[in-house]
Tab-separated table of C-alpha atoms and ligand atoms in Angstrom:
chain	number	residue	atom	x	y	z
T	3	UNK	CA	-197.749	60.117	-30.931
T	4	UNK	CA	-200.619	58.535	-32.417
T	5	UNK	CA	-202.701	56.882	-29.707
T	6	UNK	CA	-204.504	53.676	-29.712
T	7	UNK	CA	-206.808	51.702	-27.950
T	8	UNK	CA	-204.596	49.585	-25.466
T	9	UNK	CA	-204.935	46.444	-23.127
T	10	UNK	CA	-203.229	47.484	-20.271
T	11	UNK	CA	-204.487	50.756	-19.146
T	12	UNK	CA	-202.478	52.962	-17.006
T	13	UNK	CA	-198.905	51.521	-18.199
T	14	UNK	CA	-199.355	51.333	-21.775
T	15	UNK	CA	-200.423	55.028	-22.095
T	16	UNK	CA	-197.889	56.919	-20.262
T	17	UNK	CA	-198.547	59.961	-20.572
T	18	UNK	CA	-201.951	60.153	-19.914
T	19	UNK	CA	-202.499	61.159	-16.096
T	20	UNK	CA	-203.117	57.927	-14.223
T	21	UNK	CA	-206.565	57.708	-12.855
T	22	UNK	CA	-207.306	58.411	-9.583
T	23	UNK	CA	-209.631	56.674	-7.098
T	24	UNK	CA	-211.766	59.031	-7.009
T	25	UNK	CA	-212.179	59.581	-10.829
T	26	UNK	CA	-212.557	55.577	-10.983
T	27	UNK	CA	-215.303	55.754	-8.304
T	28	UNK	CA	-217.044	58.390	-10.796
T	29	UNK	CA	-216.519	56.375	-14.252
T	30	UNK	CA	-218.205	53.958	-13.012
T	31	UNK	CA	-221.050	55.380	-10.927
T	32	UNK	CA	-222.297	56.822	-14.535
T	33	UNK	CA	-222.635	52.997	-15.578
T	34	UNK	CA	-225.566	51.125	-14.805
T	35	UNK	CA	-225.271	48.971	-11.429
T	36	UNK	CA	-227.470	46.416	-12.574
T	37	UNK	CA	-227.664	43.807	-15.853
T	38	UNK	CA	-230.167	41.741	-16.387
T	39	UNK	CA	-228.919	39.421	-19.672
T	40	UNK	CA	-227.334	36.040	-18.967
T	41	UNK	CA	-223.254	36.413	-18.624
T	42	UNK	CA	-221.737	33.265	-18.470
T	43	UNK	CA	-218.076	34.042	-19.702
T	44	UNK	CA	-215.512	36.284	-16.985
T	45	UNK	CA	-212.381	37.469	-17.698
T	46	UNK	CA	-210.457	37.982	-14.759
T	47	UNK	CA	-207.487	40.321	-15.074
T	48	UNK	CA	-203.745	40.338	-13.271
T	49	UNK	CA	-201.330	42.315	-12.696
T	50	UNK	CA	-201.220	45.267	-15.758
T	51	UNK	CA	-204.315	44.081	-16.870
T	52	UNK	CA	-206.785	45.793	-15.020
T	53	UNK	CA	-209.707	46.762	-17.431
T	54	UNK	CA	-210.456	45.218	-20.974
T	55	UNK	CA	-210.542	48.758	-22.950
T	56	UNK	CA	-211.728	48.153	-26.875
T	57	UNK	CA	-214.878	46.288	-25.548
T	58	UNK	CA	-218.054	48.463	-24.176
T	59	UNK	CA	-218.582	48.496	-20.818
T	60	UNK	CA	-222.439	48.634	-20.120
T	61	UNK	CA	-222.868	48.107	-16.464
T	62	UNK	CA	-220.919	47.926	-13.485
T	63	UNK	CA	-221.776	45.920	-10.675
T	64	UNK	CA	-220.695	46.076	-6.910
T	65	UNK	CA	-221.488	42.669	-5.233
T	66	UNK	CA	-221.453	42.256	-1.339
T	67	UNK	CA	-221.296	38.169	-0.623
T	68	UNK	CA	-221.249	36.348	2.308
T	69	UNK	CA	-217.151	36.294	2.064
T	70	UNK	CA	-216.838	40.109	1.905
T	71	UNK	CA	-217.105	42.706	-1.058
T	72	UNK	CA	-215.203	42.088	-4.655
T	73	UNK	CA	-211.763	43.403	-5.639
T	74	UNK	CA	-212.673	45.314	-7.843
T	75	UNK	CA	-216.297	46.384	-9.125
T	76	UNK	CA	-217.236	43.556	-11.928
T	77	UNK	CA	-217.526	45.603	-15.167
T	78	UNK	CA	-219.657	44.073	-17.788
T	79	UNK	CA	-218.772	44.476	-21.372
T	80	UNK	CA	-220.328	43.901	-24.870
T	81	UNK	CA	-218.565	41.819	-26.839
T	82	UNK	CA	-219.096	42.502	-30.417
T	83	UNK	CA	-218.233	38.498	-32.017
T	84	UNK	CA	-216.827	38.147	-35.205
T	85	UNK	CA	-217.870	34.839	-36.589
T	86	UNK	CA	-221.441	35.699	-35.800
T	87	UNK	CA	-221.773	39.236	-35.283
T	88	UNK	CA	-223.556	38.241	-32.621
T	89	UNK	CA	-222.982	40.513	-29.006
T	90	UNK	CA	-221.887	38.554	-26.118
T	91	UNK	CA	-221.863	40.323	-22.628
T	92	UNK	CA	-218.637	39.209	-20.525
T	93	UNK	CA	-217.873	40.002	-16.879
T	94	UNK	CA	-214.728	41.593	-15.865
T	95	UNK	CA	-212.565	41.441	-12.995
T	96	UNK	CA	-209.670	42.886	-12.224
T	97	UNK	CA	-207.820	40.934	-9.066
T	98	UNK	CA	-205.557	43.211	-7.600
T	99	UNK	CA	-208.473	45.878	-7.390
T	100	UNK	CA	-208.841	48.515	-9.646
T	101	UNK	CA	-205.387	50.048	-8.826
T	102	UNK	CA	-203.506	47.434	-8.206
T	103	UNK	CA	-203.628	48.072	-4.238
T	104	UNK	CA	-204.515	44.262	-3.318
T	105	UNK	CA	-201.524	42.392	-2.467
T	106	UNK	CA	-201.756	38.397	-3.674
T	107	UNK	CA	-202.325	36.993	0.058
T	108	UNK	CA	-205.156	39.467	0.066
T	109	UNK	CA	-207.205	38.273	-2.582
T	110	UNK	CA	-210.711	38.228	-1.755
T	111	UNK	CA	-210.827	34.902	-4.104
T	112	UNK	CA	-214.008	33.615	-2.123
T	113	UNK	CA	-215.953	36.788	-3.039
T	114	UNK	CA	-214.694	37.202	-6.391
T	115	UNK	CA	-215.607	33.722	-7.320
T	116	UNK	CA	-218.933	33.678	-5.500
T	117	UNK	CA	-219.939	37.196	-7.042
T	118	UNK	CA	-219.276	36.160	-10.256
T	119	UNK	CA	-221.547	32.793	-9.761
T	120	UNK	CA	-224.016	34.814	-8.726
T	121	UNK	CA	-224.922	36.660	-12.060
T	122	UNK	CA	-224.654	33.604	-13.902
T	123	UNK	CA	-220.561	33.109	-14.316
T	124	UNK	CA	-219.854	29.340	-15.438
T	125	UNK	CA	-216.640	29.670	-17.326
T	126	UNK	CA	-213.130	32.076	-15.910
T	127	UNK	CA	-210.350	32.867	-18.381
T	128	UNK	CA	-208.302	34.229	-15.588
T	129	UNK	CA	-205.211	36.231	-16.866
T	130	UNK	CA	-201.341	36.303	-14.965
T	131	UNK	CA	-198.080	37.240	-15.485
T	132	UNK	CA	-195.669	34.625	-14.614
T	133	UNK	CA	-191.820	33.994	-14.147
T	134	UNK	CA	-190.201	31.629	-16.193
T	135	UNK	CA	-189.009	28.531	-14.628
T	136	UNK	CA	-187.661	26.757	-17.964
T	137	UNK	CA	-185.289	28.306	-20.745
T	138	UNK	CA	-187.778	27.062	-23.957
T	139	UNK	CA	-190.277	30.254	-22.214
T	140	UNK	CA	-188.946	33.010	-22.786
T	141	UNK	CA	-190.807	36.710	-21.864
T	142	UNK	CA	-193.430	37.758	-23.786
T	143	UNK	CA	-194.253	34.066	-24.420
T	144	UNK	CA	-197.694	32.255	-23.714
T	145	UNK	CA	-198.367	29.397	-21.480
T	146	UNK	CA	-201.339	27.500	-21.503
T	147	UNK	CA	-200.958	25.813	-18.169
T	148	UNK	CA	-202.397	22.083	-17.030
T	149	UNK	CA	-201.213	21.223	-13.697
T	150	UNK	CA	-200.559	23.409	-10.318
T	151	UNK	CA	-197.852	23.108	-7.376
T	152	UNK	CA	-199.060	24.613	-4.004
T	153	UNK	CA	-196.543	26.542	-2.520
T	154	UNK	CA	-198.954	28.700	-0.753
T	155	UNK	CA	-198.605	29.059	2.990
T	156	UNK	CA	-202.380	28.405	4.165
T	157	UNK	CA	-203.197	32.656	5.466
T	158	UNK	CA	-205.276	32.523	2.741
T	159	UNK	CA	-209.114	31.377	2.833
T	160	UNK	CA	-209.027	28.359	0.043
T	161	UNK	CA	-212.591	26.757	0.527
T	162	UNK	CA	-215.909	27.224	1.008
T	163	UNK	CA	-217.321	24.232	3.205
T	164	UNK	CA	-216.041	24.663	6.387
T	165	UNK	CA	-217.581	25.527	9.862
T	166	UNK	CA	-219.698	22.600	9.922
T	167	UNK	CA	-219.802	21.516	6.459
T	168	UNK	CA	-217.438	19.514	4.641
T	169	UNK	CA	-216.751	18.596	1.140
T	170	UNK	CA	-213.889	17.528	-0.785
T	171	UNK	CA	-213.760	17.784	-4.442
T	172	UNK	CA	-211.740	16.103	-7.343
T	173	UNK	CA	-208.468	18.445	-8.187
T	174	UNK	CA	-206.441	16.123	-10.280
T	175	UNK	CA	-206.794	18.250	-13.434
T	176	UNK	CA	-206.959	22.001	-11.681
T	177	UNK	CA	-208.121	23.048	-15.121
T	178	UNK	CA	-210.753	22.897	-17.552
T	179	UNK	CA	-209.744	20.736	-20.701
T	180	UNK	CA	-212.522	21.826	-22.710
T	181	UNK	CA	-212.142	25.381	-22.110
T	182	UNK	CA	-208.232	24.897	-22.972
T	183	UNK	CA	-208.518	23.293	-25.981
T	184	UNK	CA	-210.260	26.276	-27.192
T	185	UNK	CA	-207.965	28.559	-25.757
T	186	UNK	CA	-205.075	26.651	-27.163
T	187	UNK	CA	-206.673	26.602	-30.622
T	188	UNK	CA	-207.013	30.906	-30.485
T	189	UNK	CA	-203.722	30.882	-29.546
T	190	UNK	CA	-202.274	28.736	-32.213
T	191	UNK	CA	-203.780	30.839	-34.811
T	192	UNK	CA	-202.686	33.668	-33.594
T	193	UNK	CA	-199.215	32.113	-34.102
T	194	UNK	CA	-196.724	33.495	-36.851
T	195	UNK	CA	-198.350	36.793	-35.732
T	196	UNK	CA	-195.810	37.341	-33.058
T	197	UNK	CA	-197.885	35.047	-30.524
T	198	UNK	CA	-195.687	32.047	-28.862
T	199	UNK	CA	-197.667	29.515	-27.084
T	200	UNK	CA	-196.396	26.394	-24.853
T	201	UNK	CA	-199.488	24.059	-25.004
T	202	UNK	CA	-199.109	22.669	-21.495
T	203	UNK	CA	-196.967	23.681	-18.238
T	204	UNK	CA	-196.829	23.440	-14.346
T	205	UNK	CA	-197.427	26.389	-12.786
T	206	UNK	CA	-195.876	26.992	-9.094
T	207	UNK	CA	-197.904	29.111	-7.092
T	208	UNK	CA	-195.944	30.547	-4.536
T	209	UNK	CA	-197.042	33.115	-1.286
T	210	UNK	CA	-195.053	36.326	-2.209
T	211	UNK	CA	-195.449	39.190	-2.159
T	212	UNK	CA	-191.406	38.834	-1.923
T	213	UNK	CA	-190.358	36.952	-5.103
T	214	UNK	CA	-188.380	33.379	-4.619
T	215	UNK	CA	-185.071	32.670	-3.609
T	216	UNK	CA	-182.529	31.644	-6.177
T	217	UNK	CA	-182.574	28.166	-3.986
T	218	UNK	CA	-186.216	27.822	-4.097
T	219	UNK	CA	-186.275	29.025	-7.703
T	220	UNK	CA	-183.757	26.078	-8.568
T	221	UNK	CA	-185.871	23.827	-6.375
T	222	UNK	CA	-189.216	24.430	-8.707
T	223	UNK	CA	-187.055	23.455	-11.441
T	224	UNK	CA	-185.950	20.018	-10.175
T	225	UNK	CA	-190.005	19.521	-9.340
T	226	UNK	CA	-190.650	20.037	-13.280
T	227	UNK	CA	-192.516	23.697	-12.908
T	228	UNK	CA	-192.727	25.168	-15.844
T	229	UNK	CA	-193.904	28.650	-14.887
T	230	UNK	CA	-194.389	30.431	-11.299
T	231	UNK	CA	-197.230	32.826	-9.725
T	232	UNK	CA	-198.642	34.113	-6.688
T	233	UNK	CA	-202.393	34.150	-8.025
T	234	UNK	CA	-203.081	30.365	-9.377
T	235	UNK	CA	-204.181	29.403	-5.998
T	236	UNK	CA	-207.213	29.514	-4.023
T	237	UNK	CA	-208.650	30.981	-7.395
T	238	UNK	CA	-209.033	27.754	-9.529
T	239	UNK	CA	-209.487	25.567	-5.984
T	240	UNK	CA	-213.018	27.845	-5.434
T	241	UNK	CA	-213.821	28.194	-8.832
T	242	UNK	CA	-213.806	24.069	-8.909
T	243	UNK	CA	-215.880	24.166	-5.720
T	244	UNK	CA	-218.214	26.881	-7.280
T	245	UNK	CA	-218.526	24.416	-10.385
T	246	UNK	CA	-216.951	26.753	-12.791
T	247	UNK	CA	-214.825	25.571	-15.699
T	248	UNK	CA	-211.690	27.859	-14.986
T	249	UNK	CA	-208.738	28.229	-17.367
T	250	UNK	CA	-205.512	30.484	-16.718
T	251	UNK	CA	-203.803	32.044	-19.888
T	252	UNK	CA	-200.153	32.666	-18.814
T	253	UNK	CA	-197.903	35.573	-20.175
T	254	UNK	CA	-194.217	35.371	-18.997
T	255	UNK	CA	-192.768	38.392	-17.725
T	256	UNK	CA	-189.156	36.970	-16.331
T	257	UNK	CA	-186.956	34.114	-16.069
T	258	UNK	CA	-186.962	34.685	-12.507
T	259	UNK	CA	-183.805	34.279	-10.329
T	260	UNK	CA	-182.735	30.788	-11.211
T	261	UNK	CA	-181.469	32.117	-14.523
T	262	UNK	CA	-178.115	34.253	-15.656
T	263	UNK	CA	-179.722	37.431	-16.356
T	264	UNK	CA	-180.985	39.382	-14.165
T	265	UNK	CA	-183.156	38.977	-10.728
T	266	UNK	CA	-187.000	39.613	-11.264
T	267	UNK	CA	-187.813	43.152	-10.832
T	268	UNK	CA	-191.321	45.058	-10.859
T	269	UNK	CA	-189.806	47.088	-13.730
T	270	UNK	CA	-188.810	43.906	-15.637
T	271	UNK	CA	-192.735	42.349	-15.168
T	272	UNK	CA	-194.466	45.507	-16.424
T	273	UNK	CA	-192.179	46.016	-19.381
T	274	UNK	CA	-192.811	42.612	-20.571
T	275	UNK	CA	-196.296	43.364	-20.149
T	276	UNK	CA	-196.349	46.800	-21.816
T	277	UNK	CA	-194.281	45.201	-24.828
T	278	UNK	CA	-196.618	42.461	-25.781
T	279	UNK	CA	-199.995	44.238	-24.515
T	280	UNK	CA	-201.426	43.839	-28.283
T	281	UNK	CA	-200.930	40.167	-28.643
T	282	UNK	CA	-202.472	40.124	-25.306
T	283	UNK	CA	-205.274	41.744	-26.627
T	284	UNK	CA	-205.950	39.838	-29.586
T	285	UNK	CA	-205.701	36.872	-27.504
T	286	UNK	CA	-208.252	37.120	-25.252
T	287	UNK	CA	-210.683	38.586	-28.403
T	288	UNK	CA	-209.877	36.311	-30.073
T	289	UNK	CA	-210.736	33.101	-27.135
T	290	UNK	CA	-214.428	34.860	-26.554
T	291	UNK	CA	-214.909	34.852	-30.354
T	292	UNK	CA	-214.564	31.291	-30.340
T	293	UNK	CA	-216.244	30.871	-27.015
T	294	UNK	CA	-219.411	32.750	-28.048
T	295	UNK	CA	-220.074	30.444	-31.033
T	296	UNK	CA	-223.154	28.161	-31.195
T	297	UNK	CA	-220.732	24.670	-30.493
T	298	UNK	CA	-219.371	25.890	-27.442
T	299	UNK	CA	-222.831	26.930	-25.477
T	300	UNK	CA	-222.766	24.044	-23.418
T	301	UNK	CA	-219.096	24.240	-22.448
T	302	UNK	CA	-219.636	28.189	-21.626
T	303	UNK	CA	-222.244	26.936	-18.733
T	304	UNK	CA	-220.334	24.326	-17.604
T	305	UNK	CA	-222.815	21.254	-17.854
T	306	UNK	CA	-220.401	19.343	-17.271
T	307	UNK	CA	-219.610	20.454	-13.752
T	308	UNK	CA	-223.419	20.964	-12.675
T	309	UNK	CA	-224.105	18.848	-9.831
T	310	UNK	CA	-220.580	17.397	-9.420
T	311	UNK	CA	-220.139	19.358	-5.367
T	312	UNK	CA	-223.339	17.596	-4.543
T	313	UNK	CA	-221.368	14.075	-4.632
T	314	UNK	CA	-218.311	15.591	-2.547
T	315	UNK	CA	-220.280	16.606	0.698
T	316	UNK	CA	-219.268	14.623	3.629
T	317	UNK	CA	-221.668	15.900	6.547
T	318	UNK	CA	-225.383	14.629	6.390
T	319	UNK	CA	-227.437	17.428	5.819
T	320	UNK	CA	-229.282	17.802	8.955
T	321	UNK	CA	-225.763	18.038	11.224
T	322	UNK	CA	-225.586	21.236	9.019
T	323	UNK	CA	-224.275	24.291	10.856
T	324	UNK	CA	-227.260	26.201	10.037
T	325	UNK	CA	-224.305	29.642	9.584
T	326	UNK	CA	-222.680	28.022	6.953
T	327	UNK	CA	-225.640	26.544	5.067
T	328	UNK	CA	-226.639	30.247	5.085
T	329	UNK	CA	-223.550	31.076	3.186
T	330	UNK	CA	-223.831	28.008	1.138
T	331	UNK	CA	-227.243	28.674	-0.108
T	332	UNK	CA	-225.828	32.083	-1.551
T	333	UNK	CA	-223.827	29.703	-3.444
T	334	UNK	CA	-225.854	27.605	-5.021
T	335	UNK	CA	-229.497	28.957	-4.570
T	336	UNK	CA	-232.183	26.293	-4.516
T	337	UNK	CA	-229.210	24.036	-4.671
T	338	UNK	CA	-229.361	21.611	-1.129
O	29	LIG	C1	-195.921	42.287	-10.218
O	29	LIG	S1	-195.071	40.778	-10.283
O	29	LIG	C2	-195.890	39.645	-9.185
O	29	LIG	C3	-197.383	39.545	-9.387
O	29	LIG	O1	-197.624	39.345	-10.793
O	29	LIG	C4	-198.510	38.255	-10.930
O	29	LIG	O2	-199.819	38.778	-10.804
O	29	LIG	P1	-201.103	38.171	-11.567
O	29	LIG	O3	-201.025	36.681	-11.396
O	29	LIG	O4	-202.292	38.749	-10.875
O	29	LIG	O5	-200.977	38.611	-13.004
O	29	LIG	C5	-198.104	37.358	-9.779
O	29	LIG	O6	-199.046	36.346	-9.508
O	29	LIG	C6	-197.920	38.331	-8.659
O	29	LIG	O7	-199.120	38.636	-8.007
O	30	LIG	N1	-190.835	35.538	-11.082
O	30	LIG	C1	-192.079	35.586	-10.619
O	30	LIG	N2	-192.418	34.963	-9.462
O	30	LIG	C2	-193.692	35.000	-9.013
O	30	LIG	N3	-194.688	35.659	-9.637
O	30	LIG	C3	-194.396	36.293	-10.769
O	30	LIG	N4	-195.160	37.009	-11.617
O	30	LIG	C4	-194.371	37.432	-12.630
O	30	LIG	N5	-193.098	37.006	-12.467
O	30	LIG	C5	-193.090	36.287	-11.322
């Protein structure tokens, strides 16, 4: 069998022994734990995506914020561009930890956003596998979605002003526009070349970990969802706090249960994922290509978002709960 680099790790190659924590811990101890270049772009990877192999990794970084430690370590990797030849360095996170051991509701989303703030993150592409909710998505196609339904059931932290400082942001587009257009363009080209993409979509993010009932399944439908997860949510509420332009790439895995063939299975999710792993690949290559050209720069740092949580805080600055201005000025340093 003639091997080659893949994008899912353990469950595209399988029959290499799967790693274990311990030899993790060790691959990346003999990194570097620091980087000191800018890194505005993060990938953040879902389930079967869990490292970015085919890119270099050149340090990796353990980051303990005032919400707790990361899931995962964030990896950063040299991106070799093709338009420019010019190397981009983009973080990497994987969200389930680095062996799939974190179950959606335990997410540490504050952390993982924060952390990736703090070395200078201003634009996600955040990765999921998703259940279909309408027949025109089938598995192994990709949605680029533009709207969100909350169906999460409030156990998990979903903001960071609280405890004495409150702030409400706009969340009537949950996703960046400029950062989809892009991402819609890659994909587009990519088209022909066994890549399907759905332009737009509503994704239902539900609690889990159990997956939906054929009621509430049919229920989504009737709403107008388009595609369902358990990850969508607090991820691109925090990164809109954070003032990070944050754009999901969906792959579906399943019609889920409200369709005639069969119930949503584990097996069923990873297959999908296996199968189209490669167009997976070149998709994401192919969005920080475009990202890392000249005309994107200031979309990359999000200028368009810098400043915007200053106009959303309710509570005069000097009724601050002097706690949470702590945690706030790990935020945004210098900020308030
Ligand atoms: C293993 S199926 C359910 C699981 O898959 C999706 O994960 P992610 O969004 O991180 O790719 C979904 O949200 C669930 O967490
Ligand atoms: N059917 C489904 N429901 C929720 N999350 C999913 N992730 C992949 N398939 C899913």
């Amino acid at each position: 069998m003639r091997w080659s680099p893949s994008f899912f790790s353990s469950i595209s190659k399988p029959f290499r022994r799967i790693e274990s924590p311990k030899q993790y811990a060790r691959r990346m101890a003999a990194l570097p734990s620091t980087y000191d270049g800018p890194v505005p772009i993060a990938v953040i990877g879902g389930t079967g995506l869990r490292e970015l192999p085919g890119f270099t990794q050149v340090a990796s970084l353990s980051i303990n914020t005032p919400w707790g430690e990361t899931s995962s370590p964030i990896t950063i990797l040299h991106h070799q561009c093709k338009h420019n030849d010019k190397t981009v360095a983009v973080a990497f996170l994987s969200r389930h930890g680095a062996h799939h051991q974190i179950a959606p509701h335990e997410v540490p989303a504050r952390a993982n956003i924060a952390a990736l703030r703090s070395i200078g993150v201003r634009s996600i592409i955040a990765f999921s596998a998703v259940g279909s909710l309408q027949e025109a998505i089938k598995p192994r196609d990709f949605v680029i979605p533009d709207q969100i339904i909350d169906r999460t059931k409030g156990v998990r932290p979903w903001t960071y002003f609280e405890k004495g400082i409150v702030a409400h942001v706009p969340f009537g587009d949950p996703f960046d526009e400029g950062i989809a257009k892009v991402v819609r363009e890659c994909g587009h080209s990519l088209e022909g070349d066994g890549v399907v993409l759905h332009d737009r979509g509503t994704i239902v993010c539900m609690e889990g970990p159990q997956f939906s009932t054929r009621a509430e399944s049919n229920m989504y439908r009737a709403w107008g969802g388009s595609v369902i997860n358990m990850s969508v949510l607090p991820e691109a509420k925090l990164a809109r706090e954070a003032e990070i332009a944050y754009q999901m790439i969906c792959m579906s895995t399943d019609y889920d249960c409200w369709h005639d063939s069969a119930d949503v299975t584990v097996e069923m999710v990873m297959g999908h994922m296996k199968a189209n792993s490669e167009n997976a690949r070149r998709f994401v290559t192919a969005v920080l290509d475009a990202l890392a050209g000249e005309e994107h720069s200031e979309l990359i740092q999000a200028k368009h978002l810098a400043g915007s949580i200053k106009f959303g805080v309710t509570t005069p600055q000097p009724h601050w709960n002097a706690e949470a201005k702590e945690k706030l000025d790990w935020l945004f340093p210098g900020y308030f």
